PDB file of C-alpha atoms (C1' of nucleotides) in Angstrom:
ATOM      1  CA  MET A 239      -4.869   2.692  -3.482  1.00  0.00           C
ATOM      2  CA  SER A 240      -7.281   2.700  -5.973  1.00  0.00           C
ATOM      3  CA  VAL A 241      -7.516   4.555  -9.061  1.00  0.00           C
ATOM      4  CA  LEU A 242     -10.914   5.412 -10.214  1.00  0.00           C
ATOM      5  CA  GLN A 243     -10.921   6.522 -13.791  1.00  0.00           C
ATOM      6  CA  HIS A 244     -13.877   8.321 -15.305  1.00  0.00           C
ATOM      7  CA  LEU A 245     -16.309   8.220 -12.402  1.00  0.00           C
ATOM      8  CA  ASN A 246     -19.214   7.826 -14.729  1.00  0.00           C
ATOM      9  CA  ALA A 247     -17.712   5.437 -17.236  1.00  0.00           C
ATOM     10  CA  GLU A 248     -14.631   3.282 -17.342  1.00  0.00           C
ATOM     11  CA  LEU A 249     -13.094   2.454 -14.028  1.00  0.00           C
ATOM     12  CA  SER A 250     -10.060   0.572 -12.850  1.00  0.00           C
ATOM     13  CA  ILE A 251      -8.771  -0.223  -9.410  1.00  0.00           C
ATOM     14  CA  ASN A 252      -5.054   0.017  -8.899  1.00  0.00           C
ATOM     15  CA  SER A 253      -4.233  -2.623  -6.366  1.00  0.00           C
ATOM     16  CA  GLY A 254      -1.130  -0.802  -5.212  1.00  0.00           C
ATOM     17  CA  GLN A 255      -3.424   1.094  -2.914  1.00  0.00           C
ATOM     18  CA  GLU A 256      -6.516  -1.081  -2.521  1.00  0.00           C
ATOM     19  CA  PHE A 257      -5.505  -4.690  -2.298  1.00  0.00           C
ATOM     20  CA  LEU A 258      -8.853  -6.421  -1.813  1.00  0.00           C
ATOM     21  CA  TRP A 259     -10.906  -5.378  -4.791  1.00  0.00           C
ATOM     22  CA  GLU A 260     -11.858  -7.539  -7.735  1.00  0.00           C
ATOM     23  CA  ARG A 261     -14.062  -7.177 -10.745  1.00  0.00           C
ATOM     24  CA  VAL A 262     -16.705  -9.829 -11.355  1.00  0.00           C
ATOM     25  CA  GLY A 263     -18.675  -9.243 -14.513  1.00  0.00           C
ATOM     26  CA  ASN A 264     -20.066  -5.727 -14.505  1.00  0.00           C
ATOM     27  CA  ASN A 265     -19.488  -5.187 -10.804  1.00  0.00           C
ATOM     28  CA  TRP A 266     -16.583  -4.412  -8.542  1.00  0.00           C
ATOM     29  CA  TYR A 267     -16.459  -6.067  -5.126  1.00  0.00           C
ATOM     30  CA  GLY A 268     -14.224  -4.877  -2.349  1.00  0.00           C
ATOM     31  CA  ILE A 269     -13.536  -5.361   1.319  1.00  0.00           C
ATOM     32  CA  HIS A 270     -13.805  -2.199   3.425  1.00  0.00           C
ATOM     33  CA  GLY A 271     -13.223  -3.106   7.043  1.00  0.00           C
ATOM     34  CA  GLY A 272     -16.183  -5.116   8.275  1.00  0.00           C
ATOM     35  CA  SER A 273     -18.201  -4.558   5.115  1.00  0.00           C
ATOM     36  CA  VAL A 274     -18.302  -5.946   1.610  1.00  0.00           C
ATOM     37  CA  VAL A 275     -18.791  -3.179  -0.945  1.00  0.00           C
ATOM     38  CA  ARG A 276     -20.248  -3.616  -4.406  1.00  0.00           C
ATOM     39  CA  PHE A 277     -20.534  -1.023  -7.140  1.00  0.00           C
ATOM     40  CA  SER A 278     -21.354  -0.979 -10.799  1.00  0.00           C
ATOM     41  CA  ALA A 279     -18.418  -0.661 -13.202  1.00  0.00           C
ATOM     42  CA  ALA A 280     -20.628   1.450 -15.436  1.00  0.00           C
ATOM     43  CA  ASP A 281     -21.825   3.684 -12.614  1.00  0.00           C
ATOM     44  CA  PRO A 282     -19.612   3.680  -9.510  1.00  0.00           C
ATOM     45  CA  LEU A 283     -22.094   5.889  -7.671  1.00  0.00           C
ATOM     46  CA  ASP A 284     -24.456   2.929  -7.790  1.00  0.00           C
ATOM     47  CA  LEU A 285     -22.831   1.482  -4.664  1.00  0.00           C
ATOM     48  CA  GLU A 286     -24.051  -0.716  -1.844  1.00  0.00           C
ATOM     49  CA  SER A 287     -22.269  -2.126   1.199  1.00  0.00           C
ATOM     50  CA  PHE A 288     -23.105  -5.163   3.337  1.00  0.00           C
ATOM     51  CA  PRO A 289     -23.720  -4.332   6.073  1.00  0.00           C
ATOM     52  CA  ASP A 290     -24.754  -0.893   4.893  1.00  0.00           C
ATOM     53  CA  CYS A 291     -22.325   1.545   6.465  1.00  0.00           C
ATOM     54  CA  VAL A 292     -20.227   2.852   3.607  1.00  0.00           C
ATOM     55  CA  SER A 293     -21.261   5.388   0.964  1.00  0.00           C
ATOM     56  CA  ALA A 294     -19.884   6.234  -2.455  1.00  0.00           C
ATOM     57  CA  GLU A 295     -19.192   9.752  -1.178  1.00  0.00           C
ATOM     58  CA  GLU A 296     -17.025   8.339   1.577  1.00  0.00           C
ATOM     59  CA  ILE A 297     -14.914   5.828  -0.306  1.00  0.00           C
ATOM     60  CA  PHE A 298     -14.486   7.818  -3.518  1.00  0.00           C
ATOM     61  CA  ARG A 299     -13.724  11.065  -1.654  1.00  0.00           C
ATOM     62  CA  LEU A 300     -16.425  12.918  -3.555  1.00  0.00           C
ATOM     63  CA  ASP A 301     -16.015  15.736  -1.014  1.00  0.00           C
ATOM     64  CA  ASP A 302     -12.618  16.592  -2.443  1.00  0.00           C
ATOM     65  CA  ASP A 303     -12.548  19.570  -4.792  1.00  0.00           C
ATOM     66  CA  MET A 304     -10.742  17.880  -7.668  1.00  0.00           C
ATOM     67  CA  GLY A 305     -10.606  21.016  -9.781  1.00  0.00           C
ATOM     68  CA  ALA A 306      -8.784  22.930  -7.091  1.00  0.00           C
ATOM     69  CA  ILE A 307      -6.531  20.005  -6.158  1.00  0.00           C
ATOM     70  CA  LEU A 308      -5.470  19.283  -9.737  1.00  0.00           C
ATOM     71  CA  GLY A 309      -4.821  22.970 -10.258  1.00  0.00           C
ATOM     72  CA  GLU A 310      -2.528  23.058  -7.243  1.00  0.00           C
ATOM     73  CA  ILE A 311      -0.411  20.046  -8.149  1.00  0.00           C
ATOM     74  CA  SER A 312      -0.256  20.926 -11.853  1.00  0.00           C
ATOM     75  CA  HIS A 313       2.376  23.589 -11.297  1.00  0.00           C
ATOM     76  CA  ASP A 314       4.683  20.637 -11.833  1.00  0.00           C
ATOM     77  CA  PRO A 315       4.965  19.914 -15.587  1.00  0.00           C
ATOM     78  CA  LEU A 316       5.215  16.141 -15.240  1.00  0.00           C
ATOM     79  CA  VAL A 317       2.189  15.837 -12.964  1.00  0.00           C
ATOM     80  CA  LYS A 318       0.331  18.261 -15.199  1.00  0.00           C
ATOM     81  CA  SER A 319       0.832  15.917 -18.127  1.00  0.00           C
ATOM     82  CA  LEU A 320      -0.175  12.893 -16.049  1.00  0.00           C
ATOM     83  CA  VAL A 321      -3.398  14.624 -14.983  1.00  0.00           C
ATOM     84  CA  ALA A 322      -4.263  14.860 -18.669  1.00  0.00           C
ATOM     85  CA  THR A 323      -3.139  11.288 -19.398  1.00  0.00           C
ATOM     86  CA  TYR A 324      -5.091   9.665 -16.547  1.00  0.00           C
ATOM     87  CA  PRO A 325      -8.357  11.613 -16.283  1.00  0.00           C
ATOM     88  CA  GLY A 326     -10.517  10.921 -13.290  1.00  0.00           C
ATOM     89  CA  LEU A 327      -7.851   9.234 -11.222  1.00  0.00           C
ATOM     90  CA  ARG A 328      -8.798   9.517  -7.562  1.00  0.00           C
ATOM     91  CA  LEU A 329      -7.689   8.516  -4.142  1.00  0.00           C
ATOM     92  CA  MET A 330      -9.939   6.104  -2.300  1.00  0.00           C
ATOM     93  CA  ARG A 331     -10.597   6.446   1.374  1.00  0.00           C
ATOM     94  CA  GLN A 332      -9.741   3.213   3.161  1.00  0.00           C
ATOM     95  CA  ASP A 333     -10.760   1.708   6.432  1.00  0.00           C
ATOM     96  CA  ALA A 334      -7.986   2.754   8.837  1.00  0.00           C
ATOM     97  CA  GLU A 335      -7.401  -0.559  10.576  1.00  0.00           C
ATOM     98  CA  GLN A 336      -7.470  -2.522   7.332  1.00  0.00           C
ATOM     99  CA  CYS A 337      -5.070   0.005   5.814  1.00  0.00           C
ATOM    100  CA  LEU A 338      -2.569  -0.347   8.656  1.00  0.00           C
ATOM    101  CA  PHE A 339      -2.677  -4.133   8.586  1.00  0.00           C
ATOM    102  CA  SER A 340      -2.460  -4.138   4.799  1.00  0.00           C
ATOM    103  CA  PHE A 341       0.710  -2.092   4.660  1.00  0.00           C
ATOM    104  CA  LEU A 342       2.250  -4.062   7.504  1.00  0.00           C
ATOM    105  CA  CYS A 343       1.946  -6.969   5.081  1.00  0.00           C
ATOM    106  CA  ALA A 344       3.508  -4.967   2.270  1.00  0.00           C
ATOM    107  CA  SER A 345       7.148  -4.868   3.309  1.00  0.00           C
ATOM    108  CA  ASN A 346       9.702  -6.576   1.105  1.00  0.00           C
ATOM    109  CA  THR A 347       7.141  -8.273  -1.100  1.00  0.00           C
ATOM    110  CA  ASN A 348       5.032  -7.657  -4.178  1.00  0.00           C
ATOM    111  CA  ILE A 349       1.396  -6.878  -4.801  1.00  0.00           C
ATOM    112  CA  PRO A 350       0.198 -10.376  -5.744  1.00  0.00           C
ATOM    113  CA  MET A 351       1.751 -11.663  -2.520  1.00  0.00           C
ATOM    114  CA  ILE A 352       0.157  -8.890  -0.449  1.00  0.00           C
ATOM    115  CA  ARG A 353      -3.224  -9.763  -1.918  1.00  0.00           C
ATOM    116  CA  ARG A 354      -2.688 -13.413  -1.074  1.00  0.00           C
ATOM    117  CA  MET A 355      -1.737 -12.616   2.527  1.00  0.00           C
ATOM    118  CA  LEU A 356      -4.717 -10.353   3.067  1.00  0.00           C
ATOM    119  CA  ARG A 357      -7.199 -12.792   1.493  1.00  0.00           C
ATOM    120  CA  SER A 358      -5.745 -15.446   3.758  1.00  0.00           C
ATOM    121  CA  LEU A 359      -6.293 -13.245   6.841  1.00  0.00           C
ATOM    122  CA  CYS A 360      -9.895 -12.543   5.805  1.00  0.00           C
ATOM    123  CA  ALA A 361     -10.653 -16.194   5.108  1.00  0.00           C
ATOM    124  CA  ARG A 362      -9.258 -17.365   8.422  1.00  0.00           C
ATOM    125  CA  PHE A 363     -10.294 -14.605  10.781  1.00  0.00           C
ATOM    126  CA  GLY A 364     -12.946 -12.499   9.028  1.00  0.00           C
ATOM    127  CA  ARG A 365     -16.699 -12.765   9.249  1.00  0.00           C
ATOM    128  CA  GLN A 366     -18.385 -14.396   6.295  1.00  0.00           C
ATOM    129  CA  VAL A 367     -20.754 -12.208   4.307  1.00  0.00           C
ATOM    130  CA  GLN A 368     -23.055 -13.334   1.494  1.00  0.00           C
ATOM    131  CA  VAL A 369     -23.517 -10.890  -1.357  1.00  0.00           C
ATOM    132  CA  ASP A 370     -25.322 -11.747  -4.585  1.00  0.00           C
ATOM    133  CA  GLY A 371     -25.153 -15.409  -3.657  1.00  0.00           C
ATOM    134  CA  GLN A 372     -21.343 -15.257  -3.369  1.00  0.00           C
ATOM    135  CA  LYS A 373     -19.414 -15.812  -0.191  1.00  0.00           C
ATOM    136  CA  PHE A 374     -17.010 -13.111   0.930  1.00  0.00           C
ATOM    137  CA  HIS A 375     -15.049 -12.581   4.099  1.00  0.00           C
ATOM    138  CA  ALA A 376     -14.880  -9.154   5.677  1.00  0.00           C
ATOM    139  CA  PHE A 377     -11.601  -7.858   7.030  1.00  0.00           C
ATOM    140  CA  PRO A 378     -10.996  -9.262  10.525  1.00  0.00           C
ATOM    141  CA  SER A 379     -11.318  -6.941  13.506  1.00  0.00           C
ATOM    142  CA  ALA A 380      -8.257  -6.117  15.598  1.00  0.00           C
ATOM    143  CA  LYS A 381      -9.770  -8.230  18.366  1.00  0.00           C
ATOM    144  CA  ALA A 382     -10.069 -11.223  16.062  1.00  0.00           C
ATOM    145  CA  LEU A 383      -6.475 -10.808  14.917  1.00  0.00           C
ATOM    146  CA  ASP A 384      -5.321 -10.377  18.508  1.00  0.00           C
ATOM    147  CA  ARG A 385      -6.981 -13.668  19.435  1.00  0.00           C
ATOM    148  CA  ALA A 386      -4.811 -15.434  16.892  1.00  0.00           C
ATOM    149  CA  SER A 387      -1.321 -16.496  17.962  1.00  0.00           C
ATOM    150  CA  GLU A 388       1.765 -15.346  16.139  1.00  0.00           C
ATOM    151  CA  ALA A 389       2.201 -18.927  14.938  1.00  0.00           C
ATOM    152  CA  GLU A 390      -1.322 -18.966  13.490  1.00  0.00           C
ATOM    153  CA  LEU A 391      -0.614 -15.718  11.690  1.00  0.00           C
ATOM    154  CA  ARG A 392       2.590 -17.183  10.294  1.00  0.00           C
ATOM    155  CA  ALA A 393       0.580 -20.133   9.105  1.00  0.00           C
ATOM    156  CA  ALA A 394      -1.630 -17.712   7.214  1.00  0.00           C
ATOM    157  CA  GLY A 395       1.408 -16.987   5.043  1.00  0.00           C
ATOM    158  CA  LEU A 396       2.569 -13.725   6.653  1.00  0.00           C
ATOM    159  CA  GLY A 397       6.104 -14.852   7.419  1.00  0.00           C
ATOM    160  CA  TYR A 398       8.055 -12.572   9.722  1.00  0.00           C
ATOM    161  CA  ARG A 399       5.294  -9.929   9.367  1.00  0.00           C
ATOM    162  CA  ALA A 400       3.155 -11.947  11.798  1.00  0.00           C
ATOM    163  CA  LYS A 401       4.984 -10.341  14.731  1.00  0.00           C
ATOM    164  CA  ALA A 402       4.079  -6.832  13.561  1.00  0.00           C
ATOM    165  CA  ILE A 403       0.447  -7.752  12.811  1.00  0.00           C
ATOM    166  CA  LYS A 404       0.122  -9.257  16.272  1.00  0.00           C
ATOM    167  CA  ALA A 405       1.686  -6.226  17.943  1.00  0.00           C
ATOM    168  CA  ALA A 406      -0.595  -3.746  16.157  1.00  0.00           C
ATOM    169  CA  ALA A 407      -3.697  -5.876  16.764  1.00  0.00           C
ATOM    170  CA  ARG A 408      -2.887  -5.985  20.446  1.00  0.00           C
ATOM    171  CA  GLU A 409      -2.470  -2.214  20.729  1.00  0.00           C
ATOM    172  CA  ILE A 410      -5.764  -1.563  18.985  1.00  0.00           C
ATOM    173  CA  ALA A 411      -7.666  -4.258  20.848  1.00  0.00           C
ATOM    174  CA  ARG A 412      -6.422  -2.970  24.179  1.00  0.00           C
ATOM    175  CA  GLY A 413      -7.266   0.618  23.321  1.00  0.00           C
ATOM    176  CA  SER A 414      -3.730   1.997  23.506  1.00  0.00           C
ATOM    177  CA  LEU A 415      -3.838   2.811  19.788  1.00  0.00           C
ATOM    178  CA  ASP A 416      -6.826   4.817  18.558  1.00  0.00           C
ATOM    179  CA  LEU A 417      -6.507   5.351  14.804  1.00  0.00           C
ATOM    180  CA  GLU A 418      -9.776   7.286  14.667  1.00  0.00           C
ATOM    181  CA  SER A 419      -8.407   9.960  17.004  1.00  0.00           C
ATOM    182  CA  LEU A 420      -5.368  10.439  14.757  1.00  0.00           C
ATOM    183  CA  LYS A 421      -7.624  11.844  12.027  1.00  0.00           C
ATOM    184  CA  LYS A 422      -7.936  14.982  14.155  1.00  0.00           C
ATOM    185  CA  ALA A 423      -4.210  15.175  14.959  1.00  0.00           C
ATOM    186  CA  SER A 424      -1.632  17.036  12.897  1.00  0.00           C
ATOM    187  CA  TYR A 425       0.415  15.198  10.262  1.00  0.00           C
ATOM    188  CA  GLU A 426       3.462  15.299  12.537  1.00  0.00           C
ATOM    189  CA  ASP A 427       1.691  14.115  15.676  1.00  0.00           C
ATOM    190  CA  ALA A 428      -0.202  11.339  13.902  1.00  0.00           C
ATOM    191  CA  LYS A 429       2.978  10.167  12.174  1.00  0.00           C
ATOM    192  CA  ALA A 430       4.955  10.153  15.405  1.00  0.00           C
ATOM    193  CA  ARG A 431       2.293   7.926  17.004  1.00  0.00           C
ATOM    194  CA  LEU A 432       2.269   5.520  14.047  1.00  0.00           C
ATOM    195  CA  LEU A 433       6.062   5.238  14.124  1.00  0.00           C
ATOM    196  CA  GLU A 434       5.846   3.950  17.709  1.00  0.00           C
ATOM    197  CA  ILE A 435       4.118   0.812  16.405  1.00  0.00           C
ATOM    198  CA  TYR A 436       6.443  -2.138  15.928  1.00  0.00           C
ATOM    199  CA  GLY A 437       6.927  -2.746  12.199  1.00  0.00           C
ATOM    200  CA  VAL A 438       5.825   0.725  11.119  1.00  0.00           C
ATOM    201  CA  GLY A 439       8.486   2.870   9.475  1.00  0.00           C
ATOM    202  CA  PRO A 440       8.132   6.165   7.599  1.00  0.00           C
ATOM    203  CA  LYS A 441       6.798   4.609   4.400  1.00  0.00           C
ATOM    204  CA  ILE A 442       3.999   2.596   6.006  1.00  0.00           C
ATOM    205  CA  ALA A 443       3.132   5.531   8.244  1.00  0.00           C
ATOM    206  CA  ASP A 444       2.762   7.841   5.245  1.00  0.00           C
ATOM    207  CA  CYS A 445       0.542   5.325   3.447  1.00  0.00           C
ATOM    208  CA  VAL A 446      -1.837   5.098   6.431  1.00  0.00           C
ATOM    209  CA  LEU A 447      -1.772   8.880   6.851  1.00  0.00           C
ATOM    210  CA  LEU A 448      -2.642   9.462   3.195  1.00  0.00           C
ATOM    211  CA  PHE A 449      -5.135   6.664   2.533  1.00  0.00           C
ATOM    212  CA  SER A 450      -7.007   6.593   5.832  1.00  0.00           C
ATOM    213  CA  LEU A 451      -6.169   9.440   8.194  1.00  0.00           C
ATOM    214  CA  GLU A 452      -7.021  12.416   5.985  1.00  0.00           C
ATOM    215  CA  LYS A 453      -3.449  13.679   5.695  1.00  0.00           C
ATOM    216  CA  LEU A 454      -3.529  14.488   1.998  1.00  0.00           C
ATOM    217  CA  ASP A 455      -0.137  16.163   2.165  1.00  0.00           C
ATOM    218  CA  ALA A 456       1.549  12.843   3.034  1.00  0.00           C
ATOM    219  CA  PHE A 457       3.943  11.739   0.290  1.00  0.00           C
ATOM    220  CA  PRO A 458       4.872   8.034   0.630  1.00  0.00           C
ATOM    221  CA  ILE A 459       8.088   7.020  -1.117  1.00  0.00           C
ATOM    222  CA  ASP A 460       8.285   3.407  -2.234  1.00  0.00           C
ATOM    223  CA  VAL A 461      10.670   1.935  -4.784  1.00  0.00           C
ATOM    224  CA  TRP A 462       8.556   3.223  -7.689  1.00  0.00           C
ATOM    225  CA  ILE A 463       8.343   6.766  -6.396  1.00  0.00           C
ATOM    226  CA  ALA A 464      12.062   6.700  -5.620  1.00  0.00           C
ATOM    227  CA  ARG A 465      12.702   5.873  -9.267  1.00  0.00           C
ATOM    228  CA  ALA A 466      10.375   8.651 -10.391  1.00  0.00           C
ATOM    229  CA  LEU A 467      12.231  11.136  -8.206  1.00  0.00           C
ATOM    230  CA  ALA A 468      15.632   9.957  -9.447  1.00  0.00           C
ATOM    231  CA  ASN A 469      14.551  10.139 -13.100  1.00  0.00           C
ATOM    232  CA  HIS A 470      12.492  13.321 -13.186  1.00  0.00           C
ATOM    233  CA  TYR A 471      13.427  15.610 -10.295  1.00  0.00           C
ATOM    234  CA  ASP A 472      17.043  16.596 -10.699  1.00  0.00           C
ATOM    235  CA  TRP A 473      16.741  19.556  -8.363  1.00  0.00           C
ATOM    236  CA  LEU A 474      16.127  17.371  -5.314  1.00  0.00           C
ATOM    237  CA  SER A 475      18.971  17.393  -2.838  1.00  0.00           C
ATOM    238  CA  ASP A 476      20.233  14.227  -1.184  1.00  0.00           C
ATOM    239  CA  LYS A 477      18.783  11.970  -3.814  1.00  0.00           C
ATOM    240  CA  LYS A 478      19.211   8.263  -3.413  1.00  0.00           C
ATOM    241  CA  THR A 479      22.546   6.892  -4.467  1.00  0.00           C
ATOM    242  CA  SER A 480      21.810   3.213  -3.916  1.00  0.00           C
ATOM    243  CA  ASP A 481      18.611   1.179  -4.264  1.00  0.00           C
ATOM    244  CA  LYS A 482      17.342   1.794  -0.765  1.00  0.00           C
ATOM    245  CA  LEU A 483      16.716   4.967   1.112  1.00  0.00           C
ATOM    246  CA  THR A 484      17.933   5.469   4.641  1.00  0.00           C
ATOM    247  CA  ALA A 485      15.345   6.761   7.108  1.00  0.00           C
ATOM    248  CA  CYS A 486      17.069  10.106   7.027  1.00  0.00           C
ATOM    249  CA  GLN A 487      17.018  10.327   3.234  1.00  0.00           C
ATOM    250  CA  TYR A 488      13.385   9.273   3.229  1.00  0.00           C
ATOM    251  CA  GLU A 489      12.272  12.078   5.503  1.00  0.00           C
ATOM    252  CA  ASN A 490      14.392  14.568   3.643  1.00  0.00           C
ATOM    253  CA  LEU A 491      12.992  13.656   0.208  1.00  0.00           C
ATOM    254  CA  SER A 492       9.415  13.269   1.388  1.00  0.00           C
ATOM    255  CA  SER A 493       9.406  16.638   3.120  1.00  0.00           C
ATOM    256  CA  GLN A 494      10.895  18.306   0.029  1.00  0.00           C
ATOM    257  CA  MET A 495       8.073  16.856  -2.078  1.00  0.00           C
ATOM    258  CA  ARG A 496       5.438  17.854   0.505  1.00  0.00           C
ATOM    259  CA  ARG A 497       6.668  21.431   0.336  1.00  0.00           C
ATOM    260  CA  TYR A 498       6.901  21.356  -3.473  1.00  0.00           C
ATOM    261  CA  PHE A 499       3.381  20.030  -4.091  1.00  0.00           C
ATOM    262  CA  GLY A 500       1.603  21.523  -1.112  1.00  0.00           C
ATOM    263  CA  ARG A 501      -1.343  20.421   0.989  1.00  0.00           C
ATOM    264  CA  HIS A 502      -2.500  17.809  -1.540  1.00  0.00           C
ATOM    265  CA  ALA A 503       0.929  16.358  -2.308  1.00  0.00           C
ATOM    266  CA  GLY A 504      -0.485  12.860  -1.829  1.00  0.00           C
ATOM    267  CA  TYR A 505      -2.570  13.231  -4.977  1.00  0.00           C
ATOM    268  CA  ALA A 506       0.571  14.089  -6.928  1.00  0.00           C
ATOM    269  CA  GLN A 507       2.214  11.018  -5.469  1.00  0.00           C
ATOM    270  CA  GLN A 508      -0.650   8.865  -6.758  1.00  0.00           C
ATOM    271  CA  TYR A 509      -0.258  10.174 -10.305  1.00  0.00           C
ATOM    272  CA  LEU A 510       3.472   9.465 -10.204  1.00  0.00           C
ATOM    273  CA  TYR A 511       3.018   6.031  -8.720  1.00  0.00           C
ATOM    274  CA  TYR A 512       0.301   5.038 -11.173  1.00  0.00           C
ATOM    275  CA  HIS A 513       2.365   6.300 -14.083  1.00  0.00           C
ATOM    276  CA  MET A 514       5.548   4.464 -13.087  1.00  0.00           C
ATOM    277  CA  ARG A 515       3.576   1.227 -12.717  1.00  0.00           C
ATOM    278  CA  GLN A 516       1.841   1.745 -16.090  1.00  0.00           C
ATOM    279  CA  ALA A 517       5.156   2.519 -17.782  1.00  0.00           C
ATOM    280  CA  ALA A 518       6.591  -0.712 -16.365  1.00  0.00           C
ATOM    281  CA  GLY A 519       3.636  -2.678 -17.731  1.00  0.00           C
ATOM    282  CA  LYS A 520       2.287  -3.633 -14.304  1.00  0.00           C
ATOM    283  CA  ARG A 521      -1.404  -4.379 -14.072  1.00  0.00           C
ATOM    284  CA  TRP A 522      -1.520  -5.636 -10.523  1.00  0.00           C
TER     285      TRP A 522
ATOM    286  C1'  DC B   5      16.123 -27.992 -14.048  1.00  0.00           C
ATOM    287  C1'  DG B   6      18.551 -25.018 -10.455  1.00  0.00           C
ATOM    288  C1'  DG B   7      19.954 -20.605  -9.155  1.00  0.00           C
ATOM    289  C1'  DC B   8      19.180 -16.004  -8.356  1.00  0.00           C
ATOM    290  C1'  DA B   9      17.086 -11.361  -8.230  1.00  0.00           C
ATOM    291  C1'  DG B  10      13.350  -8.737  -6.876  1.00  0.00           C
ATOM    292  C1'  DG B  11       9.094  -7.286  -4.726  1.00  0.00           C
ATOM    293  C1'  DA B  12       4.331  -0.032  -1.934  1.00  0.00           C
ATOM    294  C1'  DG B  13      10.364  -1.960   4.262  1.00  0.00           C
ATOM    295  C1'  DC B  14      11.744  -2.424   8.733  1.00  0.00           C
ATOM    296  C1'  DC B  15      14.367  -4.132  12.825  1.00  0.00           C
ATOM    297  C1'  DC B  16      18.499  -5.156  14.993  1.00  0.00           C
ATOM    298  C1'  DA B  17      23.516  -5.720  15.908  1.00  0.00           C
TER     299       DA B  17
ATOM    300  C1'  DT C 219      25.642   0.775   7.735  1.00  0.00           C
ATOM    301  C1'  DG C 220      24.799  -4.167   6.477  1.00  0.00           C
ATOM    302  C1'  DG C 221      22.358  -8.429   7.034  1.00  0.00           C
ATOM    303  C1'  DG C 222      18.188 -10.875   7.563  1.00  0.00           C
ATOM    304  C1'  DC C 223      13.509 -11.790   7.033  1.00  0.00           C
ATOM    305  C1'  DT C 224       8.929 -15.410   4.283  1.00  0.00           C
ATOM    306  C1'  DC C 225       7.934 -16.918   0.022  1.00  0.00           C
ATOM    307  C1'  DC C 226       6.644 -16.711  -4.615  1.00  0.00           C
ATOM    308  C1'  DT C 227       7.359 -15.282  -9.532  1.00  0.00           C
ATOM    309  C1'  DG C 228      10.093 -14.277 -13.475  1.00  0.00           C
ATOM    310  C1'  DC C 229      14.118 -14.847 -15.907  1.00  0.00           C
ATOM    311  C1'  DC C 230      18.482 -16.865 -17.265  1.00  0.00           C
TER     312       DC C 230
END
DNA sequence: CGGCAGGAGCCCA
DNA sequence: TGGGCTCCTGCC
């Protein structure tokens, strides 16, 4: 995810959503599927991609009506206050395959480790791209990942996640999984298809649905959101009693929040997530 | 320094 | 419903 603050001024990327962005001097550089993207920290709309197939409108979701969206989710007093505290925070639209592979790497680990795994995948299996005299590696295609053995993926530092990466790469490479087509499907249908993938549970599915498949009502619940719900939403039924949510509790809580916040519940989720991380002093 | 908990979870018995 | 999974960092 990324958080874009003040589109025309200060900007920060929250790596809890977008894992492969980094600031170098006055520019941000990021990996978006097969492209390297660069934009100016001072003016994010001054954006180029290499090769040129991504626009600022696309990745910053400039087509979203932020006024209307913020109005909808601000019926909740906490989110209303966070909208004021973090002006300009936005969702970023991610490459669907990269998003799926990224969150398959995200289970039972932390953000610095996720970044390390993904950089390792890019370096080993991604195409090299030169931008501004610097060498980058694009995100590997599903075919490239499918050509790698599970052992090679383990050697890239993925641990037990290698099996899931391999399984998803195979489905995409063989054409049995078409993420693009899921953008046109309903939330329920797209989620059901994602849950068939080995290694994808409700949390990862909701992340892909929100960040890449245009399901802005998806409400992913990770450990930070679970804490936010426990601390601030007393009226929720079947709240977590232990550290971890069962699949049943997850669906119950997530659907309650989707109903509560409405068709752009995912934006509310991002404010809560960003706030919980900020409050805990996390930068990355 | 060793030991242990924890980290955008999920699968399996 | 509980245990295990890779492996690294932070803390005691």
